[in-house]
Amino acid sequence: MPATSAARALAMDIKDTDSELQITADVPGLTKDDIKVQVSPDRVLSISGERRSEHKEGSKEAGNLRIERSYGSFLRRFRLPENVDVEGIKANTKDGVLRLTVPKTEAAKPKQIDIQVSE
């Protein structure tokens, strides 16, 4: 059963904190060797990989009654904002979840301004 492009989509969450962007992607069943994370010179973050099939299509000996999990390659791309440090990006994977932290540059962090009381 070939996977559709919708089934190959990589589900992601992106959170913007004061100090970094936190990117979380579901990658069930994949190892770190199955996933590739790259940043291009024009600040495009790419997350790609491939889910490999565990069965032979149409094989009677496989014993599959129904196959709903998708297999195939996936790719997600988006441009990172100017206020992040691409050299400081860190990635790790655990329990089927890929986590990236993208630190913001010092200039991008909010600056507290003290308010003076005038009399």
Short mmCIF file of N, CA, C and O in Angstrom, two decimals:
data_model
loop_
_atom_site.label_atom_id
_atom_site.label_comp_id
_atom_site.label_asym_id
_atom_site.label_seq_id
_atom_site.Cartn_x
_atom_site.Cartn_y
_atom_site.Cartn_z
N MET A 1 0.84 -1.17 0.00
CA MET A 1 0.00 0.00 0.00
C MET A 1 0.89 1.24 0.00
O MET A 1 1.55 1.52 0.99
N PRO A 2 0.96 2.00 -1.06
CA PRO A 2 1.82 3.18 -1.09
C PRO A 2 1.26 4.28 -0.21
O PRO A 2 0.06 4.46 -0.09
N ALA A 3 2.16 5.01 0.43
CA ALA A 3 1.75 6.10 1.30
C ALA A 3 1.43 7.33 0.47
O ALA A 3 2.04 7.59 -0.56
N THR A 4 0.44 8.07 0.92
CA THR A 4 0.11 9.33 0.25
C THR A 4 0.97 10.43 0.82
O THR A 4 1.57 10.29 1.88
N SER A 5 1.00 11.57 0.15
CA SER A 5 1.82 12.67 0.65
C SER A 5 1.31 13.16 2.00
O SER A 5 2.07 13.59 2.84
N ALA A 6 0.00 13.10 2.24
CA ALA A 6 -0.53 13.51 3.54
C ALA A 6 -0.06 12.57 4.63
O ALA A 6 0.23 12.99 5.75
N ALA A 7 0.03 11.27 4.32
CA ALA A 7 0.47 10.30 5.31
C ALA A 7 1.95 10.46 5.62
O ALA A 7 2.41 10.07 6.68
N ARG A 8 2.70 11.03 4.71
CA ARG A 8 4.13 11.21 4.90
C ARG A 8 4.48 12.52 5.61
O ARG A 8 5.62 12.80 5.85
N ALA A 9 3.49 13.32 5.92
CA ALA A 9 3.75 14.61 6.55
C ALA A 9 4.37 14.38 7.92
O ALA A 9 4.03 13.44 8.63
N LEU A 10 5.27 15.24 8.29
CA LEU A 10 5.95 15.17 9.57
C LEU A 10 5.24 16.13 10.52
O LEU A 10 5.27 17.35 10.32
N ALA A 11 4.56 15.60 11.52
CA ALA A 11 3.85 16.43 12.49
C ALA A 11 4.86 17.15 13.37
O ALA A 11 5.77 16.54 13.91
N MET A 12 4.69 18.48 13.50
CA MET A 12 5.65 19.28 14.25
C MET A 12 4.95 20.31 15.12
O MET A 12 3.87 20.78 14.80
N ASP A 13 5.63 20.69 16.21
CA ASP A 13 5.23 21.82 17.05
C ASP A 13 6.44 22.75 17.12
O ASP A 13 7.57 22.28 17.24
N ILE A 14 6.19 24.06 17.06
CA ILE A 14 7.26 25.04 17.20
C ILE A 14 6.86 26.02 18.29
O ILE A 14 5.78 26.62 18.21
N LYS A 15 7.70 26.14 19.29
CA LYS A 15 7.42 27.04 20.41
C LYS A 15 8.51 28.12 20.45
O LYS A 15 9.69 27.82 20.32
N ASP A 16 8.09 29.37 20.63
CA ASP A 16 9.00 30.51 20.70
C ASP A 16 9.08 30.97 22.15
O ASP A 16 8.09 31.41 22.72
N THR A 17 10.26 30.82 22.77
CA THR A 17 10.47 31.29 24.13
C THR A 17 11.35 32.54 24.07
O THR A 17 11.79 32.95 23.00
N ASP A 18 11.65 33.11 25.22
CA ASP A 18 12.51 34.30 25.26
C ASP A 18 13.91 34.01 24.75
O ASP A 18 14.55 34.87 24.16
N SER A 19 14.39 32.78 24.96
CA SER A 19 15.78 32.48 24.63
C SER A 19 16.00 31.57 23.43
O SER A 19 17.11 31.48 22.92
N GLU A 20 14.94 30.87 22.96
CA GLU A 20 15.14 29.91 21.88
C GLU A 20 13.83 29.53 21.22
O GLU A 20 12.75 29.80 21.73
N LEU A 21 13.97 28.87 20.05
CA LEU A 21 12.85 28.19 19.41
C LEU A 21 12.98 26.72 19.79
O LEU A 21 14.08 26.16 19.76
N GLN A 22 11.86 26.10 20.14
CA GLN A 22 11.85 24.68 20.47
C GLN A 22 10.99 23.99 19.43
O GLN A 22 9.80 24.28 19.31
N ILE A 23 11.61 23.08 18.68
CA ILE A 23 10.91 22.38 17.61
C ILE A 23 10.81 20.91 18.00
O ILE A 23 11.82 20.28 18.34
N THR A 24 9.60 20.38 17.95
CA THR A 24 9.36 18.99 18.31
C THR A 24 8.66 18.31 17.14
O THR A 24 7.70 18.86 16.60
N ALA A 25 9.15 17.15 16.74
CA ALA A 25 8.57 16.42 15.61
C ALA A 25 8.39 14.96 15.99
O ALA A 25 9.25 14.36 16.62
N ASP A 26 7.25 14.39 15.61
CA ASP A 26 6.99 12.97 15.84
C ASP A 26 7.72 12.14 14.80
O ASP A 26 7.52 12.34 13.60
N VAL A 27 8.58 11.23 15.25
CA VAL A 27 9.32 10.34 14.35
C VAL A 27 9.27 8.90 14.89
O VAL A 27 10.31 8.30 15.14
N PRO A 28 8.08 8.35 15.06
CA PRO A 28 7.97 7.03 15.67
C PRO A 28 8.67 5.95 14.86
O PRO A 28 8.57 5.91 13.64
N GLY A 29 9.41 5.11 15.57
CA GLY A 29 10.08 4.00 14.93
C GLY A 29 11.36 4.34 14.19
O GLY A 29 12.00 3.46 13.62
N LEU A 30 11.76 5.60 14.18
CA LEU A 30 12.98 6.00 13.47
C LEU A 30 14.14 6.17 14.44
O LEU A 30 13.96 6.59 15.57
N THR A 31 15.32 5.84 13.96
CA THR A 31 16.54 6.07 14.74
C THR A 31 17.19 7.36 14.27
O THR A 31 16.79 7.92 13.23
N LYS A 32 18.21 7.80 14.97
CA LYS A 32 18.91 9.02 14.56
C LYS A 32 19.54 8.87 13.18
O LYS A 32 19.69 9.84 12.45
N ASP A 33 19.87 7.65 12.79
CA ASP A 33 20.45 7.42 11.47
C ASP A 33 19.43 7.52 10.34
O ASP A 33 19.79 7.66 9.18
N ASP A 34 18.13 7.44 10.69
CA ASP A 34 17.06 7.55 9.69
C ASP A 34 16.64 8.99 9.43
O ASP A 34 15.85 9.24 8.53
N ILE A 35 17.15 9.92 10.24
CA ILE A 35 16.71 11.32 10.18
C ILE A 35 17.89 12.22 9.82
O ILE A 35 18.99 12.03 10.31
N LYS A 36 17.63 13.20 8.96
CA LYS A 36 18.67 14.15 8.56
C LYS A 36 18.16 15.57 8.84
O LYS A 36 17.06 15.93 8.42
N VAL A 37 18.96 16.36 9.57
CA VAL A 37 18.61 17.75 9.88
C VAL A 37 19.70 18.63 9.29
O VAL A 37 20.88 18.42 9.56
N GLN A 38 19.30 19.59 8.45
CA GLN A 38 20.26 20.49 7.79
C GLN A 38 19.76 21.93 7.83
O GLN A 38 18.55 22.16 7.86
N VAL A 39 20.71 22.87 7.82
CA VAL A 39 20.38 24.28 7.66
C VAL A 39 21.19 24.81 6.49
O VAL A 39 22.42 24.69 6.47
N SER A 40 20.51 25.38 5.51
CA SER A 40 21.19 25.92 4.33
C SER A 40 21.74 27.31 4.64
O SER A 40 21.35 27.93 5.64
N PRO A 41 22.64 27.82 3.79
CA PRO A 41 23.20 29.17 4.01
C PRO A 41 22.13 30.27 4.06
O PRO A 41 22.32 31.29 4.72
N ASP A 42 20.99 30.04 3.41
CA ASP A 42 19.93 31.05 3.45
C ASP A 42 18.91 30.77 4.57
O ASP A 42 17.77 31.19 4.51
N ARG A 43 19.35 30.03 5.60
CA ARG A 43 18.62 29.81 6.85
C ARG A 43 17.37 28.94 6.70
O ARG A 43 16.42 29.08 7.45
N VAL A 44 17.36 28.02 5.74
CA VAL A 44 16.24 27.10 5.59
C VAL A 44 16.58 25.83 6.35
O VAL A 44 17.57 25.16 6.05
N LEU A 45 15.75 25.52 7.35
CA LEU A 45 15.91 24.30 8.13
C LEU A 45 15.16 23.18 7.42
O LEU A 45 14.00 23.33 7.07
N SER A 46 15.85 22.06 7.18
CA SER A 46 15.25 20.89 6.52
C SER A 46 15.35 19.69 7.44
O SER A 46 16.42 19.41 7.97
N ILE A 47 14.24 19.01 7.62
CA ILE A 47 14.21 17.77 8.37
C ILE A 47 13.66 16.72 7.41
O ILE A 47 12.56 16.85 6.89
N SER A 48 14.48 15.70 7.15
CA SER A 48 14.07 14.67 6.20
C SER A 48 14.42 13.30 6.74
O SER A 48 15.18 13.16 7.70
N GLY A 49 13.85 12.30 6.12
CA GLY A 49 14.13 10.93 6.53
C GLY A 49 13.28 9.96 5.76
O GLY A 49 12.60 10.33 4.79
N GLU A 50 13.31 8.72 6.21
CA GLU A 50 12.53 7.69 5.53
C GLU A 50 12.08 6.64 6.52
O GLU A 50 12.86 6.16 7.34
N ARG A 51 10.80 6.33 6.43
CA ARG A 51 10.25 5.20 7.19
C ARG A 51 10.27 4.01 6.24
O ARG A 51 9.70 4.07 5.16
N ARG A 52 10.93 2.96 6.66
CA ARG A 52 11.05 1.79 5.79
C ARG A 52 9.94 0.79 6.07
O ARG A 52 9.56 0.58 7.22
N SER A 53 9.47 0.15 5.04
CA SER A 53 8.42 -0.85 5.16
C SER A 53 8.96 -2.11 5.81
O SER A 53 10.09 -2.53 5.54
N GLU A 54 8.14 -2.73 6.63
CA GLU A 54 8.54 -3.96 7.31
C GLU A 54 7.93 -5.20 6.67
O GLU A 54 8.02 -6.29 7.19
N HIS A 55 7.25 -5.04 5.55
CA HIS A 55 6.59 -6.17 4.90
C HIS A 55 6.81 -6.12 3.40
O HIS A 55 7.21 -5.11 2.85
N LYS A 56 6.49 -7.22 2.76
CA LYS A 56 6.54 -7.28 1.30
C LYS A 56 5.12 -7.10 0.79
O LYS A 56 4.20 -7.79 1.23
N GLU A 57 4.95 -6.18 -0.13
CA GLU A 57 3.62 -5.87 -0.68
C GLU A 57 3.01 -7.12 -1.31
O GLU A 57 3.64 -7.79 -2.12
N GLY A 58 1.80 -7.45 -0.91
CA GLY A 58 1.08 -8.58 -1.51
C GLY A 58 1.60 -9.95 -1.12
O GLY A 58 1.19 -10.95 -1.67
N SER A 59 2.48 -10.01 -0.18
CA SER A 59 3.07 -11.28 0.22
C SER A 59 2.12 -12.05 1.15
O SER A 59 1.73 -11.55 2.19
N LYS A 60 1.72 -13.26 0.77
CA LYS A 60 0.81 -14.05 1.59
C LYS A 60 1.50 -14.49 2.88
O LYS A 60 0.86 -14.58 3.92
N GLU A 61 2.80 -14.77 2.81
CA GLU A 61 3.49 -15.24 4.00
C GLU A 61 3.67 -14.14 5.04
O GLU A 61 3.93 -14.40 6.20
N ALA A 62 3.48 -12.89 4.66
CA ALA A 62 3.60 -11.80 5.63
C ALA A 62 2.48 -11.84 6.66
O ALA A 62 2.66 -11.43 7.79
N GLY A 63 1.30 -12.37 6.27
CA GLY A 63 0.19 -12.52 7.20
C GLY A 63 -0.50 -11.24 7.60
O GLY A 63 -1.21 -11.20 8.59
N ASN A 64 -0.30 -10.19 6.86
CA ASN A 64 -0.92 -8.91 7.19
C ASN A 64 -2.39 -8.90 6.79
O ASN A 64 -2.73 -9.17 5.65
N LEU A 65 -3.24 -8.56 7.74
CA LEU A 65 -4.66 -8.41 7.46
C LEU A 65 -4.98 -6.97 7.06
O LEU A 65 -5.86 -6.73 6.25
N ARG A 66 -4.28 -6.04 7.65
CA ARG A 66 -4.50 -4.62 7.36
C ARG A 66 -3.20 -3.87 7.66
O ARG A 66 -2.53 -4.14 8.63
N ILE A 67 -2.87 -2.92 6.80
CA ILE A 67 -1.67 -2.09 6.99
C ILE A 67 -2.10 -0.64 6.90
O ILE A 67 -2.56 -0.19 5.85
N GLU A 68 -1.99 0.08 8.01
CA GLU A 68 -2.40 1.48 8.05
C GLU A 68 -1.25 2.44 8.30
O GLU A 68 -1.38 3.63 8.09
N ARG A 69 -0.12 1.93 8.78
CA ARG A 69 1.03 2.80 9.00
C ARG A 69 1.65 3.16 7.66
O ARG A 69 1.74 2.32 6.77
N SER A 70 2.07 4.41 7.54
CA SER A 70 2.64 4.86 6.26
C SER A 70 4.15 4.65 6.24
O SER A 70 4.81 4.67 7.28
N TYR A 71 4.67 4.44 5.06
CA TYR A 71 6.09 4.26 4.83
C TYR A 71 6.51 5.13 3.67
O TYR A 71 5.71 5.49 2.82
N GLY A 72 7.78 5.49 3.65
CA GLY A 72 8.30 6.30 2.57
C GLY A 72 9.08 7.47 3.13
O GLY A 72 9.27 7.62 4.33
N SER A 73 9.55 8.31 2.24
CA SER A 73 10.37 9.43 2.67
C SER A 73 9.50 10.64 3.02
O SER A 73 8.37 10.75 2.58
N PHE A 74 10.05 11.50 3.87
CA PHE A 74 9.36 12.72 4.26
C PHE A 74 10.36 13.87 4.26
O PHE A 74 11.57 13.66 4.36
N LEU A 75 9.85 15.08 4.12
CA LEU A 75 10.68 16.28 4.12
C LEU A 75 9.85 17.46 4.60
O LEU A 75 8.73 17.66 4.11
N ARG A 76 10.36 18.19 5.57
CA ARG A 76 9.75 19.44 6.01
C ARG A 76 10.81 20.51 5.95
O ARG A 76 11.94 20.31 6.39
N ARG A 77 10.44 21.67 5.42
CA ARG A 77 11.37 22.80 5.32
C ARG A 77 10.67 24.07 5.76
O ARG A 77 9.50 24.26 5.46
N PHE A 78 11.42 24.93 6.42
CA PHE A 78 10.93 26.27 6.70
C PHE A 78 12.11 27.17 6.99
O PHE A 78 13.17 26.72 7.41
N ARG A 79 11.91 28.44 6.73
CA ARG A 79 12.98 29.42 6.91
C ARG A 79 13.01 29.87 8.37
O ARG A 79 11.99 30.23 8.94
N LEU A 80 14.20 29.86 8.94
CA LEU A 80 14.39 30.33 10.31
C LEU A 80 14.45 31.85 10.33
O LEU A 80 14.94 32.46 9.39
N PRO A 81 13.98 32.47 11.40
CA PRO A 81 14.05 33.93 11.48
C PRO A 81 15.50 34.41 11.60
O PRO A 81 16.40 33.64 11.93
N GLU A 82 15.69 35.68 11.35
CA GLU A 82 17.03 36.28 11.40
C GLU A 82 17.62 36.30 12.81
O GLU A 82 18.82 36.35 12.97
N ASN A 83 16.78 36.25 13.82
CA ASN A 83 17.24 36.43 15.19
C ASN A 83 17.69 35.15 15.90
O ASN A 83 17.69 35.08 17.11
N VAL A 84 18.05 34.11 15.14
CA VAL A 84 18.51 32.87 15.77
C VAL A 84 19.97 32.57 15.39
O VAL A 84 20.46 33.03 14.38
N ASP A 85 20.60 31.78 16.25
CA ASP A 85 21.99 31.37 16.05
C ASP A 85 22.00 29.97 15.43
O ASP A 85 21.86 28.98 16.15
N VAL A 86 22.13 29.87 14.11
CA VAL A 86 22.08 28.56 13.45
C VAL A 86 23.25 27.66 13.85
O VAL A 86 23.13 26.44 13.81
N GLU A 87 24.35 28.26 14.26
CA GLU A 87 25.51 27.45 14.69
C GLU A 87 25.24 26.75 16.02
O GLU A 87 25.88 25.75 16.34
N GLY A 88 24.30 27.25 16.79
CA GLY A 88 24.02 26.69 18.11
C GLY A 88 22.87 25.69 18.15
O GLY A 88 22.47 25.26 19.22
N ILE A 89 22.34 25.30 16.99
CA ILE A 89 21.21 24.38 16.96
C ILE A 89 21.64 23.02 17.51
O ILE A 89 22.69 22.49 17.15
N LYS A 90 20.79 22.46 18.38
CA LYS A 90 21.04 21.13 18.94
C LYS A 90 19.83 20.26 18.66
O LYS A 90 18.69 20.73 18.68
N ALA A 91 20.08 18.98 18.39
CA ALA A 91 19.00 18.03 18.10
C ALA A 91 19.23 16.75 18.88
O ALA A 91 20.36 16.30 19.04
N ASN A 92 18.12 16.18 19.37
CA ASN A 92 18.19 14.86 20.00
C ASN A 92 16.87 14.15 19.76
O ASN A 92 15.86 14.76 19.44
N THR A 93 16.93 12.84 19.89
CA THR A 93 15.73 12.03 19.70
C THR A 93 15.62 11.03 20.83
O THR A 93 16.62 10.49 21.30
N LYS A 94 14.37 10.86 21.30
CA LYS A 94 14.11 9.90 22.35
C LYS A 94 12.64 9.51 22.28
O LYS A 94 11.77 10.37 22.11
N ASP A 95 12.37 8.23 22.40
CA ASP A 95 11.00 7.70 22.44
C ASP A 95 10.15 8.16 21.24
O ASP A 95 8.98 8.52 21.40
N GLY A 96 10.74 8.21 20.05
CA GLY A 96 9.99 8.56 18.85
C GLY A 96 9.72 10.04 18.67
O GLY A 96 8.87 10.41 17.87
N VAL A 97 10.43 10.89 19.41
CA VAL A 97 10.25 12.33 19.29
C VAL A 97 11.60 12.99 19.03
O VAL A 97 12.56 12.76 19.76
N LEU A 98 11.65 13.80 17.98
CA LEU A 98 12.85 14.57 17.65
C LEU A 98 12.68 15.96 18.25
O LEU A 98 11.64 16.60 18.06
N ARG A 99 13.68 16.42 19.00
CA ARG A 99 13.63 17.75 19.61
C ARG A 99 14.82 18.57 19.14
O ARG A 99 15.95 18.13 19.23
N LEU A 100 14.52 19.77 18.62
CA LEU A 100 15.57 20.70 18.23
C LEU A 100 15.44 21.96 19.08
O LEU A 100 14.33 22.43 19.33
N THR A 101 16.57 22.48 19.52
CA THR A 101 16.58 23.78 20.19
C THR A 101 17.40 24.72 19.33
O THR A 101 18.53 24.39 18.93
N VAL A 102 16.82 25.85 19.01
CA VAL A 102 17.45 26.85 18.15
C VAL A 102 17.61 28.11 19.00
O VAL A 102 16.63 28.83 19.22
N PRO A 103 18.82 28.37 19.50
CA PRO A 103 18.99 29.54 20.38
C PRO A 103 18.85 30.85 19.63
O PRO A 103 19.20 30.95 18.46
N LYS A 104 18.33 31.84 20.34
CA LYS A 104 18.23 33.19 19.77
C LYS A 104 19.54 33.92 20.03
O LYS A 104 20.26 33.63 20.97
N THR A 105 19.82 34.89 19.17
CA THR A 105 21.01 35.70 19.36
C THR A 105 20.77 36.68 20.51
O THR A 105 19.62 36.97 20.86
N GLU A 106 21.84 37.19 21.09
CA GLU A 106 21.72 38.13 22.21
C GLU A 106 20.88 39.33 21.85
O GLU A 106 20.07 39.79 22.64
N ALA A 107 21.06 39.86 20.65
CA ALA A 107 20.32 41.05 20.25
C ALA A 107 18.82 40.76 20.16
O ALA A 107 18.00 41.66 20.31
N ALA A 108 18.44 39.50 19.94
CA ALA A 108 17.04 39.16 19.75
C ALA A 108 16.31 38.94 21.07
O ALA A 108 15.10 38.96 21.11
N LYS A 109 17.03 38.70 22.15
CA LYS A 109 16.39 38.44 23.42
C LYS A 109 15.76 39.72 23.96
O LYS A 109 16.31 40.80 23.82
N PRO A 110 14.60 39.59 24.58
CA PRO A 110 13.96 40.78 25.15
C PRO A 110 14.84 41.44 26.20
O PRO A 110 15.51 40.75 26.97
N LYS A 111 14.83 42.74 26.22
CA LYS A 111 15.65 43.49 27.17
C LYS A 111 14.73 44.21 28.13
O LYS A 111 13.79 44.88 27.72
N GLN A 112 15.00 44.02 29.41
CA GLN A 112 14.20 44.68 30.44
C GLN A 112 14.65 46.13 30.56
O GLN A 112 15.84 46.42 30.65
N ILE A 113 13.69 47.02 30.53
CA ILE A 113 13.99 48.45 30.67
C ILE A 113 13.38 48.92 31.99
O ILE A 113 12.16 48.79 32.20
N ASP A 114 14.23 49.43 32.86
CA ASP A 114 13.75 49.93 34.15
C ASP A 114 13.01 51.24 33.96
O ASP A 114 13.42 52.12 33.19
N ILE A 115 11.92 51.36 34.68
CA ILE A 115 11.12 52.59 34.62
C ILE A 115 11.49 53.45 35.81
O ILE A 115 11.47 53.00 36.96
N GLN A 116 11.83 54.68 35.53
CA GLN A 116 12.20 55.63 36.58
C GLN A 116 10.97 56.44 36.96
O GLN A 116 10.15 56.80 36.11
N VAL A 117 10.85 56.70 38.23
CA VAL A 117 9.74 57.52 38.71
C VAL A 117 10.24 58.95 38.82
O VAL A 117 11.23 59.24 39.48
N SER A 118 9.55 59.85 38.14
CA SER A 118 9.94 61.25 38.21
C SER A 118 9.01 61.98 39.18
O SER A 118 7.82 61.69 39.25
N GLU A 119 9.57 62.92 39.90
CA GLU A 119 8.80 63.63 40.93
C GLU A 119 8.45 65.01 40.51
O GLU A 119 8.93 65.68 39.75
#
